Each structure stands twice: as structure tokens, then as C-alpha cells.
Amino acid sequence: IFSEEEHPPEVQEKPLAFTHSLPPELLEETVLADGQTALPSQSSSPSEISSPEMPGDGMAMGVPASQTPDPASAAGNMGVLPLPEDGQTPLPGQFVGLPPIPTIKPPGNILSPEYLEKDRLSLSTISVPELIELTENGPLPIVSPDGRSAWQEYARPFDEADLRPRIAIVIRDLGMSSSATETAIQQLPGQVTLAFSPYARNLEHWIALSRAAGHEVMLTLPMEPLNYPINDPGPYALIIGLDSAQNVERLDWLLSRVSGYVGVTNTMGARFTANEDALMPIMAAFKKRGLLFLDSRSTKRSVAIKVADEIGLPRVINDRVIDSVASRAAIDKKLNEAEILARETGFAVVTGSPYPVTFERIAEWLPRLDREGFVVAPVSALVNKQAIK
């Protein structure tokens, strides 16, 4: 299903087989060629762009996003709450232990051990107590009394004196597939930022592994798409039809799943991010909690960056979704566009899903970036650097 600004995609080569693919009903519309930024020397109208829908999280389904589930009724009369099935959302207040994660050998080394070791840096896996507010949902991030924020305290160090063009790479929708998540953590360099679904199980485990491997981490937040409720972003999605208090309550649940992340980015959200009234209290909550916001640009009508600048929220803009067409040629084209953008403006941000072909093309791309004078930076190193597009 395409919005009024979209056109059906052309037939592309078949992507590589993947052990955990997202179901079609979770795909999100993408309006401005998956939210991409026009190059400074390029102007494109929506009619010139063909793009398929952008993948959303592999999220828990079956409960409409307009209906927040009742934990008591969901649990029934059982004295002990059952553990959710893999990939399902734990009930609020339910203790879910960390069962052993199966060791799944990734499909070969996608980057040489020498490349992965050259800038290896382990980040602390211990949350900063002053940055945590304990609530009935769980721990929420908060600005410390002395002004420290999660987006700075949990950031991967970056040399601001480095004047090379910066490119941030964000792999999103992690945590729903153990094999894909393990590949991203172990076989991509620490400069690559990893974004996790709040609906995933074992988030504490994955966040700790990611930070130990040097990755800056984020959460993806489900927001209302254009074709909701046909495309349902899950039971805790932020929805325009709810009042601000209800959306903030849902937001608190989402943010309390884990600690140690620098910020959030939207999954889906083409309708929600275009509605300033609905968005304002959510963005204000991000600022209150010391988080940065990466606008995934699921619509060219997004006002998220405008609102962020008005209230002083640290923000980053996605320039390319590299695998909205999951083929080698299409991904390479988006990566090349990111290089051009970074060369001309100094900065570029790309996002992708944990597909084998995405990992493969990034692995081919990274050594070339080094040779051609770019630097791969964590997403926090691009906060407030990009002009509004």
C-alpha cells in the first residue's frame, strides 16, 4: 500500500536469504525516497522517486496500538506470570530473567579481524545511577542534578577535532533475531550505532554486549504510520488519537525497557511525526530525559527536527535508508549518495536493517571510506550538525 506521494517500486534482484525476515504487514511507507535528503547539487520531486516501504520493527502484534493491554487481565488468575514467547512483549511489571542466549555462529567474518581490532574500544556496561529515575514501569533516563545527560554520558568518544567528513551508520530493528543481532554486535566495528526494538526480549543482555564491543546504542520507538491501523506498530505505539498523557504513559513504558542508550529514533511514524501537536509533548519528554532524537524521515512532512530545534532537543537527521530496496546495486547506490552528501556538507547519516546483504555491502564500504578520507562516527557525533532539509 502506497501513500499519495509514493509509487510502486521497480522489480529488483532478489535479496539474499535471511534467517529472520520481517513480515509484510510490518512494512512502513516511505515518502521522500525513504526519507532521504536531496544532495546539495540535486533536486528531486516525489514524482521522480520510486521506493518501497521501509521496514518497521519485528514487533509484537495482535493487540491494536489504540488499545493498551491490561496486564492484570492478560495474566489471568495465575499466581505466576508466564514468560513471554520469544519476540513478545513482557507484561509491565513482569520480571523476565535472562535465559541463556543460544550461541549462533554468524555466517563467516564480514570484516577482517585486523579491521575490527584497529579502533576497538569497550564502553562501560554499567548504568550511571544519577541518570536513572526509578518508576513503577522500570528505570527511566533523567538528567542528573549536575546537568549530565544520557546522550553524552553513554556516547562513544569521538575526536571533535577530526575534520574529515563524518558518516554515521545506524543498524535498526535489532533484538528480534538473535543471529542478526549477534552479527551486528560482533562483526561490525564499534563506530556503527545499533538501535534496538523495545519489544525485544533480553535487551539488557544485548545492550551490555553492544557496549562492551564499543557500539553506541539507541532504542527504536513505534509511532503511528499513514496507513494505521492496517499497518499496526504494536500495543505501545504513539498514536495521534490518544491524548498527550496517554502517549507519554506509553512512552515511559517504552523508555523503561533498558538503560544505557544515548537516544531514540522512530519506527514508522509518518503520520505521527508530521503532527506537531502530538509530537511536542513527546519531544519535550526526550529533552527532559536527556536523550537525543534521530528523525528516521519516514515522511518528508516530518516536523520533528523543527520542534527539536525550537525546544533545544539534541537531534540528528537520517539522510538515507540504504536497504529500502534490499539489493546490492540499490544499497551501493545509497551508500555512494551518502559519500557525496558527506563530502559536500561534512555530514551524512544512513540507516539500515539487519539483512545479510546490508551487512555485506557495509563491510565492503567501510575500508573504502577510510581510504577516501571519511570517518565513521557514532550518531552522537552528528548532534545538531545537519541543516534542516
XYZ file of C-alpha atoms in Angstrom:
389
model
C 0.000 0.000 0.000
C 1.469 3.336 -1.025
C 0.607 6.818 0.083
C -0.475 9.524 -2.274
C 3.144 10.564 -2.642
C 4.511 7.100 -3.414
C 4.902 4.930 -6.457
C 5.268 1.131 -6.573
C 8.896 0.006 -6.646
C 10.541 -1.387 -9.715
C 11.386 -5.072 -9.709
C 14.766 -5.556 -8.052
C 17.081 -8.521 -7.819
C 16.095 -10.950 -5.078
C 17.828 -10.162 -1.777
C 19.938 -12.751 -0.028
C 18.093 -15.290 2.079
C 17.841 -14.291 5.701
C 17.091 -16.368 8.774
C 14.742 -13.749 10.252
C 12.819 -11.589 7.775
C 10.173 -9.066 8.717
C 6.551 -9.869 7.825
C 4.993 -7.726 5.105
C 2.379 -6.300 7.467
C 5.147 -4.587 9.441
C 6.436 -2.624 6.480
C 6.123 1.175 6.697
C 5.503 3.621 3.928
C 8.372 5.818 2.863
C 7.526 9.088 1.246
C 10.626 11.030 0.211
C 12.530 8.022 -1.134
C 12.755 6.508 2.344
C 13.175 9.917 3.929
C 16.322 10.690 2.040
C 18.000 14.065 1.883
C 18.433 15.597 -1.534
C 22.073 16.169 -2.363
C 23.138 19.841 -2.373
C 23.603 19.675 -6.129
C 20.434 17.683 -6.715
C 16.717 18.467 -6.599
C 14.162 15.696 -6.720
C 10.429 15.824 -6.662
C 8.368 12.994 -5.197
C 7.199 12.063 -8.663
C 10.804 11.285 -9.667
C 11.304 8.854 -6.820
C 10.369 5.205 -6.598
C 10.764 3.478 -3.273
C 9.207 0.555 -1.460
C 8.011 0.600 2.061
C 10.512 0.937 4.873
C 10.791 -1.969 7.302
C 9.446 -1.471 10.796
C 10.369 -3.386 13.921
C 9.734 -7.090 14.234
C 7.278 -6.147 16.916
C 4.673 -7.881 18.974
C 1.412 -7.937 17.109
C -2.149 -8.945 17.821
C -3.073 -6.024 20.116
C -4.110 -2.856 18.271
C -1.918 0.124 19.105
C -5.016 2.069 20.096
C -5.656 -0.359 22.950
C -3.095 -0.517 25.729
C -3.263 -4.067 27.108
C -4.432 -4.605 30.662
C -1.636 -6.524 32.429
C -3.986 -7.969 35.061
C -6.466 -9.374 32.577
C -3.661 -10.578 30.351
C -2.159 -12.517 33.230
C -5.462 -14.109 34.190
C -5.727 -15.659 37.640
C -2.345 -17.350 37.579
C -0.151 -16.761 40.590
C 2.990 -16.658 38.450
C 3.103 -14.699 35.232
C 4.272 -16.830 32.330
C 7.392 -15.918 30.433
C 6.521 -14.448 27.035
C 7.366 -16.327 23.913
C 10.497 -15.167 22.095
C 9.929 -11.781 20.500
C 6.790 -10.992 22.515
C 6.381 -8.005 24.783
C 6.832 -8.728 28.520
C 3.900 -7.583 30.612
C 4.512 -4.354 32.553
C 5.884 -5.206 35.962
C 6.682 -8.771 34.924
C 10.141 -9.985 35.852
C 11.720 -11.715 32.921
C 15.028 -13.360 33.691
C 17.847 -13.640 31.222
C 17.840 -17.220 29.952
C 21.000 -18.349 28.169
C 21.269 -16.808 24.721
C 21.981 -19.513 22.163
C 25.375 -19.051 20.577
C 24.730 -18.680 16.879
C 27.829 -18.546 14.720
C 27.431 -15.686 12.222
C 27.909 -16.604 8.562
C 31.677 -16.016 8.375
C 33.669 -12.887 9.088
C 32.287 -9.987 7.089
C 35.264 -7.786 8.032
C 38.819 -8.854 8.730
C 39.841 -9.263 12.384
C 42.544 -6.657 11.768
C 39.973 -4.093 10.673
C 37.702 -4.804 13.623
C 40.586 -4.513 16.089
C 42.160 -1.296 14.820
C 39.828 1.091 16.655
C 38.356 -1.292 19.213
C 37.073 0.487 22.302
C 34.971 -1.056 25.052
C 32.279 1.131 26.627
C 31.068 0.772 30.191
C 28.217 -1.684 30.647
C 27.206 -0.171 33.995
C 24.388 2.384 34.087
C 25.100 5.719 35.767
C 22.849 5.844 38.878
C 22.465 9.634 38.727
C 20.940 9.280 35.254
C 18.173 6.899 36.352
C 14.722 7.624 37.739
C 13.127 4.531 39.285
C 9.442 4.193 38.354
C 6.750 1.520 38.563
C 7.444 0.659 34.926
C 11.176 0.386 35.457
C 14.209 2.683 35.234
C 13.774 5.832 33.153
C 16.597 8.079 31.952
C 16.797 11.512 33.576
C 19.152 14.490 33.525
C 21.370 14.337 36.623
C 21.309 17.128 39.243
C 24.656 18.367 37.917
C 23.348 18.525 34.337
C 24.727 15.317 32.829
C 22.633 13.643 30.121
C 22.376 10.107 28.792
C 23.195 11.177 25.241
C 26.566 12.468 26.423
C 27.411 10.032 29.233
C 26.668 6.916 27.171
C 28.150 8.261 23.925
C 31.096 6.601 22.238
C 34.055 9.015 22.451
C 34.785 10.919 19.257
C 37.528 13.424 18.469
C 35.720 16.664 17.625
C 38.976 17.984 16.150
C 38.718 15.386 13.376
C 37.790 17.450 10.320
C 37.202 14.581 7.917
C 33.652 14.252 6.539
C 31.590 12.293 9.084
C 29.275 9.430 8.227
C 27.111 7.808 10.906
C 25.765 4.313 10.269
C 22.775 3.065 12.286
C 21.558 -0.539 12.138
C 17.984 -0.602 13.383
C 15.359 -3.176 14.369
C 17.799 -5.249 16.402
C 16.929 -7.624 19.215
C 14.204 -9.601 17.443
C 16.599 -12.070 15.799
C 19.478 -13.472 17.846
C 21.605 -14.323 14.816
C 21.188 -10.915 13.159
C 21.801 -9.074 16.423
C 24.899 -11.128 17.187
C 26.271 -10.439 13.713
C 25.761 -6.686 14.105
C 27.435 -6.631 17.522
C 30.382 -8.882 16.753
C 31.112 -8.233 13.101
C 30.586 -4.511 12.649
C 33.090 -2.032 14.097
C 32.207 -0.141 17.259
C 31.770 3.105 15.337
C 28.499 1.707 13.946
C 25.491 2.640 16.106
C 22.993 -0.104 16.970
C 19.276 0.611 17.552
C 17.095 -1.939 19.374
C 13.361 -2.586 19.402
C 11.810 -2.010 22.845
C 9.606 -5.042 22.150
C 12.614 -7.382 22.076
C 13.438 -9.766 24.894
C 16.790 -9.793 26.678
C 17.503 -6.136 25.977
C 19.819 -5.845 28.980
C 21.905 -8.681 27.559
C 22.106 -7.188 24.068
C 22.822 -3.642 25.253
C 25.625 -4.875 27.516
C 27.168 -6.931 24.699
C 26.880 -3.994 22.300
C 28.552 -1.520 24.629
C 31.277 -3.995 25.569
C 32.026 -4.232 21.835
C 32.184 -0.427 21.603
C 28.829 0.299 19.981
C 26.735 3.307 20.910
C 23.130 2.127 21.298
C 19.660 3.571 20.769
C 16.022 2.495 21.076
C 13.544 2.493 18.202
C 10.136 3.878 19.186
C 6.979 2.751 17.329
C 4.851 5.637 16.066
C 1.667 5.844 14.008
C 2.128 5.318 10.247
C -0.042 6.737 7.479
C -1.977 3.517 6.919
C -2.726 2.744 10.576
C -4.456 0.506 11.680
C -3.815 -1.661 8.613
C -0.153 -1.292 9.486
C -0.160 -1.648 13.285
C 3.057 -0.648 15.108
C 2.188 -2.585 18.237
C 0.492 -2.179 21.624
C 2.635 0.664 22.967
C 2.890 2.764 19.810
C 2.426 6.521 19.996
C -0.882 7.336 18.300
C -2.425 10.680 17.305
C -5.865 9.531 18.505
C -4.651 9.276 22.102
C -4.295 12.318 24.336
C -0.829 13.512 25.300
C -0.972 11.953 28.779
C -1.731 8.524 27.301
C 1.094 8.817 24.787
C 3.546 9.930 27.473
C 2.468 6.945 29.583
C 3.215 4.651 26.671
C 6.499 6.444 26.097
C 7.523 5.851 29.708
C 6.898 2.134 29.258
C 8.989 2.046 26.087
C 11.882 4.020 27.573
C 11.936 1.908 30.746
C 12.781 -1.358 28.990
C 16.544 -0.900 29.470
C 19.221 1.670 30.339
C 22.456 2.758 28.687
C 21.169 4.172 25.396
C 22.002 7.636 24.039
C 18.668 8.337 22.429
C 15.773 7.182 20.316
C 14.651 7.018 16.708
C 11.181 6.490 15.299
C 9.988 3.283 13.692
C 7.207 4.035 11.208
C 5.661 7.330 12.330
C 4.919 9.054 9.021
C 1.625 10.376 10.409
C 2.788 10.978 13.978
C 5.974 12.896 13.128
C 4.002 15.176 10.801
C 1.629 16.250 13.604
C 3.213 18.984 15.727
C 0.546 18.911 18.448
C 1.015 15.187 19.043
C 4.777 15.368 18.725
C 5.516 18.310 21.035
C 4.949 16.585 24.432
C 6.923 13.560 23.256
C 9.890 15.657 22.146
C 9.704 17.615 25.403
C 9.909 14.297 27.270
C 13.023 13.348 25.293
C 14.658 16.602 26.347
C 13.628 16.156 29.983
C 15.197 12.709 29.956
C 18.485 13.805 28.396
C 18.096 11.871 25.151
C 18.955 12.688 21.565
C 16.438 12.102 18.775
C 17.220 10.703 15.337
C 14.418 11.508 12.898
C 14.190 8.497 10.584
C 12.470 10.736 8.000
C 9.658 8.304 7.240
C 7.900 11.287 5.644
C 9.110 14.491 4.051
C 6.382 16.235 6.070
C 8.082 15.427 9.385
C 8.223 18.406 11.752
C 10.364 16.565 14.300
C 13.555 18.498 13.627
C 11.702 21.826 13.605
C 10.211 21.010 17.017
C 13.556 19.756 18.330
C 15.275 22.999 17.382
C 12.511 25.076 18.956
C 12.858 23.366 22.344
C 16.601 22.731 22.291
C 16.451 18.950 21.938
C 19.667 17.340 20.612
C 18.790 15.952 17.200
C 20.130 14.105 14.174
C 18.567 13.670 10.720
C 18.563 10.426 8.751
C 19.712 11.066 5.183
C 19.366 7.627 3.581
C 17.652 4.336 4.342
C 20.154 2.242 2.463
C 18.208 -1.009 2.104
C 14.632 0.033 1.413
C 15.373 -1.951 -1.741
C 17.443 -4.834 -0.378
C 19.697 -5.487 -3.364
C 23.427 -4.986 -3.779
C 23.053 -2.412 -6.523
C 20.406 -0.377 -4.683
C 22.345 -0.368 -1.413
C 25.593 0.604 -3.121
C 23.797 3.490 -4.814
C 22.553 4.824 -1.462
C 25.997 4.455 0.104
C 27.538 6.389 -2.767
C 24.949 9.147 -2.314
C 25.876 9.333 1.368
C 29.530 9.810 0.423
C 28.617 12.665 -1.913
C 26.471 14.311 0.748
C 29.158 13.990 3.409
C 31.795 15.358 1.044
C 29.670 18.410 0.211
C 28.177 19.177 3.648
C 30.580 17.491 6.066
C 27.982 15.073 7.455
C 25.719 12.179 6.459
C 23.609 9.643 8.351
C 22.481 6.316 6.918
C 20.238 3.677 8.459
C 19.709 0.059 7.536
C 18.091 -3.154 8.688
C 19.954 -6.285 9.819
C 19.791 -8.072 6.469
C 22.718 -10.219 5.260
C 23.013 -8.134 2.099
C 23.125 -4.945 4.207
C 25.945 -6.327 6.352
C 27.775 -7.464 3.230
C 27.624 -4.084 1.481
C 28.588 -2.134 4.619
C 31.572 -4.462 5.066
C 32.677 -3.704 1.514
C 32.118 0.021 2.040
C 33.877 0.674 5.352
C 37.502 0.102 4.259
C 36.905 2.301 1.224
C 35.674 5.132 3.445
C 38.970 5.024 5.310
C 40.971 5.151 2.089
C 38.939 8.028 0.675
C 39.254 10.292 3.698
C 35.942 9.819 5.534
C 35.478 8.969 9.196
C 32.725 6.690 10.509
C 31.279 8.383 13.588
C 28.765 7.377 16.251
C 25.410 9.076 15.836
C 26.065 11.319 18.862
C 28.947 12.935 16.970
C 26.441 14.405 14.493
C 24.102 16.009 17.040
C 22.904 19.411 15.797
C 25.385 19.325 12.890
C 22.972 18.957 9.968
C 20.844 21.668 8.416
C 17.081 21.124 8.256
C 16.092 19.598 4.937
